[in-house]
mmCIF file of C-alpha atoms and ligand atoms in Angstrom:
data_model
loop_
_atom_site.group_PDB
_atom_site.id
_atom_site.type_symbol
_atom_site.label_atom_id
_atom_site.label_comp_id
_atom_site.label_asym_id
_atom_site.label_seq_id
_atom_site.Cartn_x
_atom_site.Cartn_y
_atom_site.Cartn_z
ATOM 1 C CA MET A 1437 -8.676 27.252 12.953
ATOM 2 C CA THR A 1438 -7.585 29.663 10.217
ATOM 3 C CA ASP A 1439 -8.767 29.887 6.645
ATOM 4 C CA LYS A 1440 -5.454 28.349 5.575
ATOM 5 C CA ASN A 1441 -6.511 25.134 7.262
ATOM 6 C CA VAL A 1442 -9.798 24.635 5.475
ATOM 7 C CA LEU A 1443 -10.675 24.420 1.805
ATOM 8 C CA ARG A 1444 -13.937 26.413 1.794
ATOM 9 C CA PRO A 1445 -14.224 28.661 4.896
ATOM 10 C CA GLN A 1446 -17.966 29.207 4.249
ATOM 11 C CA LEU A 1447 -18.550 25.530 5.128
ATOM 12 C CA TRP A 1448 -17.192 25.837 8.648
ATOM 13 C CA LYS A 1449 -19.840 28.130 10.089
ATOM 14 C CA PRO A 1450 -23.614 27.836 10.582
ATOM 15 C CA ARG A 1451 -25.487 27.840 7.252
ATOM 16 C CA THR A 1452 -28.601 26.558 5.524
ATOM 17 C CA VAL A 1453 -28.752 23.395 3.395
ATOM 18 C CA GLU A 1454 -29.184 25.647 0.355
ATOM 19 C CA GLU A 1455 -25.921 27.420 1.216
ATOM 20 C CA THR A 1456 -24.157 24.059 1.604
ATOM 21 C CA ILE A 1457 -25.356 22.981 -1.828
ATOM 22 C CA SER A 1458 -24.327 26.308 -3.327
ATOM 23 C CA VAL A 1459 -20.764 26.000 -1.984
ATOM 24 C CA TYR A 1460 -20.349 22.455 -3.304
ATOM 25 C CA ALA A 1461 -21.968 23.383 -6.634
ATOM 26 C CA ASP A 1462 -19.375 26.144 -7.107
ATOM 27 C CA TRP A 1463 -16.591 23.804 -6.025
ATOM 28 C CA ALA A 1464 -17.467 20.820 -8.240
ATOM 29 C CA ASP A 1465 -15.152 21.659 -11.142
ATOM 30 C CA THR A 1466 -12.043 22.105 -9.006
ATOM 31 C CA TYR A 1467 -12.790 19.829 -6.026
ATOM 32 C CA ASP A 1468 -10.759 16.807 -7.146
ATOM 33 C CA LYS A 1469 -7.661 18.834 -8.014
ATOM 34 C CA GLU A 1470 -7.765 20.869 -4.793
ATOM 35 C CA VAL A 1471 -8.265 18.018 -2.355
ATOM 36 C CA THR A 1472 -5.778 15.786 -4.144
ATOM 37 C CA GLU A 1473 -3.116 18.515 -4.092
ATOM 38 C CA ARG A 1474 -3.673 18.983 -0.368
ATOM 39 C CA GLY A 1475 -3.201 15.300 0.383
ATOM 40 C CA TYR A 1476 -6.743 14.000 0.992
ATOM 41 C CA LYS A 1477 -6.064 10.630 2.678
ATOM 42 C CA THR A 1478 -9.381 9.721 4.313
ATOM 43 C CA PRO A 1479 -11.017 7.919 1.335
ATOM 44 C CA ALA A 1480 -8.136 5.447 0.940
ATOM 45 C CA ARG A 1481 -7.865 4.925 4.711
ATOM 46 C CA LEU A 1482 -11.581 4.216 5.017
ATOM 47 C CA ALA A 1483 -11.607 1.803 2.061
ATOM 48 C CA ASP A 1484 -8.633 -0.040 3.519
ATOM 49 C CA VAL A 1485 -10.405 -0.493 6.872
ATOM 50 C CA LEU A 1486 -13.717 -1.465 5.287
ATOM 51 C CA ALA A 1487 -11.995 -4.211 3.297
ATOM 52 C CA LYS A 1488 -11.091 -5.876 6.618
ATOM 53 C CA PHE A 1489 -14.759 -6.122 7.686
ATOM 54 C CA ALA A 1490 -17.093 -6.229 4.704
ATOM 55 C CA ASP A 1491 -17.433 -8.681 1.825
ATOM 56 C CA LYS A 1492 -16.146 -7.043 -1.347
ATOM 57 C CA GLN A 1493 -19.184 -8.329 -3.234
ATOM 58 C CA SER A 1494 -21.462 -6.301 -0.940
ATOM 59 C CA LEU A 1495 -23.717 -3.667 -2.439
ATOM 60 C CA VAL A 1496 -22.202 -0.454 -1.085
ATOM 61 C CA LEU A 1497 -23.882 2.947 -0.909
ATOM 62 C CA ASP A 1498 -21.448 5.853 -1.109
ATOM 63 C CA PHE A 1499 -23.565 8.435 0.721
ATOM 64 C CA GLY A 1500 -22.464 11.984 -0.101
ATOM 65 C CA CYS A 1501 -20.370 10.561 -2.912
ATOM 66 C CA GLY A 1502 -19.458 14.014 -4.211
ATOM 67 C CA THR A 1503 -17.462 13.726 -7.428
ATOM 68 C CA GLY A 1504 -16.585 10.062 -6.822
ATOM 69 C CA ILE A 1505 -13.223 10.211 -5.029
ATOM 70 C CA SER A 1506 -14.574 8.005 -2.233
ATOM 71 C CA GLY A 1507 -16.017 5.557 -4.788
ATOM 72 C CA ALA A 1508 -12.689 5.397 -6.603
ATOM 73 C CA ALA A 1509 -10.942 4.464 -3.348
ATOM 74 C CA LEU A 1510 -13.490 1.692 -2.716
ATOM 75 C CA LYS A 1511 -13.097 0.362 -6.268
ATOM 76 C CA THR A 1512 -9.312 0.298 -5.894
ATOM 77 C CA LEU A 1513 -9.734 -1.953 -2.855
ATOM 78 C CA GLY A 1514 -11.984 -4.334 -4.826
ATOM 79 C CA PHE A 1515 -15.519 -3.200 -3.951
ATOM 80 C CA GLU A 1516 -17.300 -3.762 -7.256
ATOM 81 C CA HIS A 1517 -20.915 -2.852 -6.610
ATOM 82 C CA LEU A 1518 -21.282 0.805 -5.781
ATOM 83 C CA HIS A 1519 -24.262 3.122 -5.736
ATOM 84 C CA GLY A 1520 -23.824 6.830 -5.036
ATOM 85 C CA THR A 1521 -26.036 9.663 -3.871
ATOM 86 C CA ASP A 1522 -25.481 13.324 -3.053
ATOM 87 C CA ILE A 1523 -27.560 16.463 -2.567
ATOM 88 C CA THR A 1524 -25.425 18.613 -4.903
ATOM 89 C CA ALA A 1525 -26.245 17.989 -8.559
ATOM 90 C CA GLU A 1526 -22.961 19.445 -9.837
ATOM 91 C CA MET A 1527 -20.912 17.087 -7.636
ATOM 92 C CA LEU A 1528 -23.125 14.109 -8.411
ATOM 93 C CA ASP A 1529 -22.836 14.726 -12.179
ATOM 94 C CA LYS A 1530 -19.082 14.139 -11.904
ATOM 95 C CA ALA A 1531 -19.615 10.929 -9.955
ATOM 96 C CA THR A 1532 -22.102 9.700 -12.552
ATOM 97 C CA ALA A 1533 -19.715 10.553 -15.396
ATOM 98 C CA SER A 1534 -16.876 8.675 -13.667
ATOM 99 C CA GLY A 1535 -18.559 5.360 -14.469
ATOM 100 C CA LEU A 1536 -17.630 4.048 -11.017
ATOM 101 C CA TYR A 1537 -21.233 3.619 -9.862
ATOM 102 C CA GLU A 1538 -23.897 1.176 -11.038
ATOM 103 C CA LYS A 1539 -26.504 3.741 -9.997
ATOM 104 C CA THR A 1540 -26.496 7.356 -8.818
ATOM 105 C CA TRP A 1541 -29.292 9.665 -7.708
ATOM 106 C CA LEU A 1542 -29.833 13.137 -6.371
ATOM 107 C CA SER A 1543 -31.184 13.002 -2.814
ATOM 108 C CA THR A 1544 -32.355 15.786 -0.536
ATOM 109 C CA ALA A 1545 -31.318 16.607 3.004
ATOM 110 C CA GLY A 1546 -34.739 15.431 4.214
ATOM 111 C CA ASP A 1547 -35.049 12.316 2.051
ATOM 112 C CA MET A 1548 -32.203 9.950 1.251
ATOM 113 C CA ASP A 1549 -34.644 8.180 -1.048
ATOM 114 C CA PHE A 1550 -33.897 4.516 -0.365
ATOM 115 C CA GLU A 1551 -35.455 1.801 1.798
ATOM 116 C CA GLN A 1552 -34.018 0.470 5.059
ATOM 117 C CA GLY A 1553 -31.885 -2.616 4.421
ATOM 118 C CA SER A 1554 -31.196 -1.816 0.763
ATOM 119 C CA TYR A 1555 -27.438 -1.759 1.395
ATOM 120 C CA GLU A 1556 -25.178 -4.157 3.284
ATOM 121 C CA VAL A 1557 -22.686 -1.311 3.617
ATOM 122 C CA ILE A 1558 -23.101 2.460 3.728
ATOM 123 C CA VAL A 1559 -20.041 4.677 3.622
ATOM 124 C CA ALA A 1560 -19.988 8.421 4.284
ATOM 125 C CA VAL A 1561 -16.545 9.897 3.645
ATOM 126 C CA GLY A 1562 -16.286 13.501 4.789
ATOM 127 C CA VAL A 1563 -20.075 13.844 4.807
ATOM 128 C CA VAL A 1564 -21.302 13.725 8.421
ATOM 129 C CA SER A 1565 -19.134 16.721 9.071
ATOM 130 C CA LEU A 1566 -19.058 20.309 10.225
ATOM 131 C CA GLY A 1567 -18.340 21.088 6.553
ATOM 132 C CA ALA A 1568 -21.254 19.099 5.088
ATOM 133 C CA ALA A 1569 -24.226 17.296 6.726
ATOM 134 C CA PRO A 1570 -25.430 17.915 10.325
ATOM 135 C CA PRO A 1571 -24.912 15.479 13.260
ATOM 136 C CA GLU A 1572 -28.442 14.032 13.088
ATOM 137 C CA THR A 1573 -27.456 12.527 9.713
ATOM 138 C CA LEU A 1574 -25.620 9.815 11.659
ATOM 139 C CA SER A 1575 -28.841 8.490 13.203
ATOM 140 C CA ALA A 1576 -30.663 8.809 9.882
ATOM 141 C CA LEU A 1577 -28.022 6.600 8.251
ATOM 142 C CA ILE A 1578 -28.160 4.036 11.066
ATOM 143 C CA ASP A 1579 -31.965 3.965 10.613
ATOM 144 C CA LYS A 1580 -31.352 2.813 7.029
ATOM 145 C CA LEU A 1581 -29.162 -0.189 7.935
ATOM 146 C CA GLY A 1582 -30.554 -3.686 8.171
ATOM 147 C CA ILE A 1583 -29.459 -5.943 11.052
ATOM 148 C CA GLY A 1584 -25.744 -6.691 10.578
ATOM 149 C CA GLY A 1585 -25.283 -3.810 8.145
ATOM 150 C CA TYR A 1586 -22.126 -1.716 8.294
ATOM 151 C CA LEU A 1587 -21.755 2.057 8.428
ATOM 152 C CA ALA A 1588 -18.206 3.245 7.735
ATOM 153 C CA PHE A 1589 -17.638 6.981 8.028
ATOM 154 C CA SER A 1590 -15.159 9.668 8.966
ATOM 155 C CA TYR A 1591 -15.115 12.544 11.419
ATOM 156 C CA ASN A 1592 -12.435 15.116 10.587
ATOM 157 C CA GLY A 1593 -10.574 17.215 13.171
ATOM 158 C CA PRO A 1594 -13.002 20.160 13.409
ATOM 159 C CA THR A 1595 -15.919 17.706 13.537
ATOM 160 C CA LEU A 1596 -14.285 15.822 16.414
ATOM 161 C CA GLU A 1597 -13.837 19.148 18.215
ATOM 162 C CA ASP A 1598 -17.545 19.950 17.780
ATOM 163 C CA GLY A 1599 -19.327 18.276 20.673
ATOM 164 C CA SER A 1600 -22.564 17.650 18.801
ATOM 165 C CA TYR A 1601 -21.105 15.132 16.319
ATOM 166 C CA VAL A 1602 -19.268 13.195 19.033
ATOM 167 C CA LYS A 1603 -22.434 13.195 21.165
ATOM 168 C CA ALA A 1604 -24.449 11.797 18.247
ATOM 169 C CA LEU A 1605 -21.974 8.917 17.960
ATOM 170 C CA ASP A 1606 -21.723 8.312 21.720
ATOM 171 C CA ASP A 1607 -25.531 8.318 22.040
ATOM 172 C CA GLU A 1608 -25.927 5.756 19.258
ATOM 173 C CA ILE A 1609 -23.377 3.400 20.809
ATOM 174 C CA ALA A 1610 -24.919 3.862 24.266
ATOM 175 C CA SER A 1611 -28.385 3.112 22.873
ATOM 176 C CA GLY A 1612 -27.162 -0.382 21.967
ATOM 177 C CA ARG A 1613 -28.501 -0.408 18.447
ATOM 178 C CA VAL A 1614 -24.957 -0.317 16.965
ATOM 179 C CA GLU A 1615 -21.598 -1.655 18.041
ATOM 180 C CA CYS A 1616 -18.374 0.137 17.216
ATOM 181 C CA LEU A 1617 -16.058 -2.308 15.426
ATOM 182 C CA PHE A 1618 -13.262 0.105 14.622
ATOM 183 C CA ARG A 1619 -12.144 3.645 15.373
ATOM 184 C CA LYS A 1620 -8.731 5.103 14.603
ATOM 185 C CA ASN A 1621 -7.281 8.567 14.038
ATOM 186 C CA GLY A 1622 -4.957 9.262 11.107
ATOM 187 C CA PRO A 1623 -4.190 11.723 8.303
ATOM 188 C CA HIS A 1624 -7.063 13.564 6.615
ATOM 189 C CA LEU A 1625 -5.541 16.584 4.806
ATOM 190 C CA GLU A 1626 -1.806 16.043 4.952
ATOM 191 C CA ASP A 1627 -0.606 19.504 3.966
ATOM 192 C CA VAL A 1628 -2.170 21.170 7.007
ATOM 193 C CA GLY A 1629 -1.738 18.246 9.375
ATOM 194 C CA MET A 1630 -5.490 17.770 9.813
ATOM 195 C CA ASN A 1631 -6.499 14.293 10.976
ATOM 196 C CA SER A 1632 -9.725 12.303 10.919
ATOM 197 C CA ASP A 1633 -11.185 9.316 12.734
ATOM 198 C CA ILE A 1634 -12.274 6.375 10.602
ATOM 199 C CA ILE A 1635 -15.206 4.680 12.360
ATOM 200 C CA VAL A 1636 -16.968 1.417 11.492
ATOM 201 C CA LEU A 1637 -20.326 0.623 13.137
ATOM 202 C CA ARG A 1638 -22.458 -2.497 12.788
ATOM 203 C CA ARG A 1639 -26.215 -2.468 13.296
ATOM 204 C CA LYS A 1640 -27.440 -4.886 15.942
HETATM 205 C C1 SAM B 2157 -16.382 16.936 1.544
HETATM 206 S S1 SAM B 2157 -17.473 16.319 0.291
HETATM 207 C C2 SAM B 2157 -17.061 14.585 0.294
HETATM 208 C C3 SAM B 2157 -17.357 13.925 -1.036
HETATM 209 C C4 SAM B 2157 -16.785 12.529 -1.182
HETATM 210 N N1 SAM B 2157 -17.391 11.607 -0.240
HETATM 211 C C5 SAM B 2157 -15.283 12.566 -1.001
HETATM 212 O O1 SAM B 2157 -14.770 11.896 -0.081
HETATM 213 O O2 SAM B 2157 -14.622 13.258 -1.798
HETATM 214 C C6 SAM B 2157 -19.060 16.352 1.108
HETATM 215 C C7 SAM B 2157 -20.237 15.965 0.196
HETATM 216 O O3 SAM B 2157 -21.383 15.790 1.019
HETATM 217 C C8 SAM B 2157 -22.497 16.277 0.311
HETATM 218 N N2 SAM B 2157 -23.548 16.542 1.296
HETATM 219 C C9 SAM B 2157 -23.670 17.558 2.168
HETATM 220 N N3 SAM B 2157 -24.768 17.423 2.927
HETATM 221 C C10 SAM B 2157 -25.354 16.270 2.526
HETATM 222 C C11 SAM B 2157 -26.545 15.566 2.926
HETATM 223 N N4 SAM B 2157 -27.332 16.033 3.906
HETATM 224 N N5 SAM B 2157 -26.852 14.413 2.286
HETATM 225 C C12 SAM B 2157 -26.055 13.943 1.307
HETATM 226 N N6 SAM B 2157 -24.926 14.554 0.880
HETATM 227 C C13 SAM B 2157 -24.582 15.707 1.490
HETATM 228 C C14 SAM B 2157 -21.990 17.499 -0.420
HETATM 229 O O4 SAM B 2157 -22.822 17.854 -1.499
HETATM 230 C C15 SAM B 2157 -20.609 17.009 -0.851
HETATM 231 O O5 SAM B 2157 -20.626 16.428 -2.128
#
């Protein structure tokens, strides 16, 4: 993978949580323009899939909501009740200002700061990713679902190539506490031909 293929090369190598926050804090002002120009398709694809499974009146948590692009895609598909959280204040401020969310809050990498079963649906678009949160975040999100709750998320190309994220997903399915309802590969960043998997799990 070359630098041409990724938007912030610093995100694609080992780093601390503080470094992750610092990169996204610096990126907040230009994030929407940059990803839109490069053909960021995953939010719309995920919202489209979610609409086939979940009730549009569900209370949805947009985990790692960033500036609100993922929330905007969900709203376009008719999901009305959105909450959003992120660990980067500068990204979250944009999401809050967008008016898309009924509630937003700043979480930390160690504390998502909500109770299990609070949300019928959790989405994580581009968040459980080599360029954002570590693989163990997947299990932490599944821990927060009530029985029958949905987790809809994406794994982009580099994340799929990294064995640890795929293992986290395979282990969860093998454990029997979630079933995989949907998984399909498609465009993520169109201008560099990067794809992502959209995955929908349901807690058993
Ligand atoms: C690539 S952006 C995606 C933002 C938004 N979901 C979208 O589709 O545009 C990744 C986001 O994940 C956030 N993030 C990284 N690690 C996180 C963690 N452990 N918990 C919550 N958010 C995290 C970053 O601050 C950033 O806003």
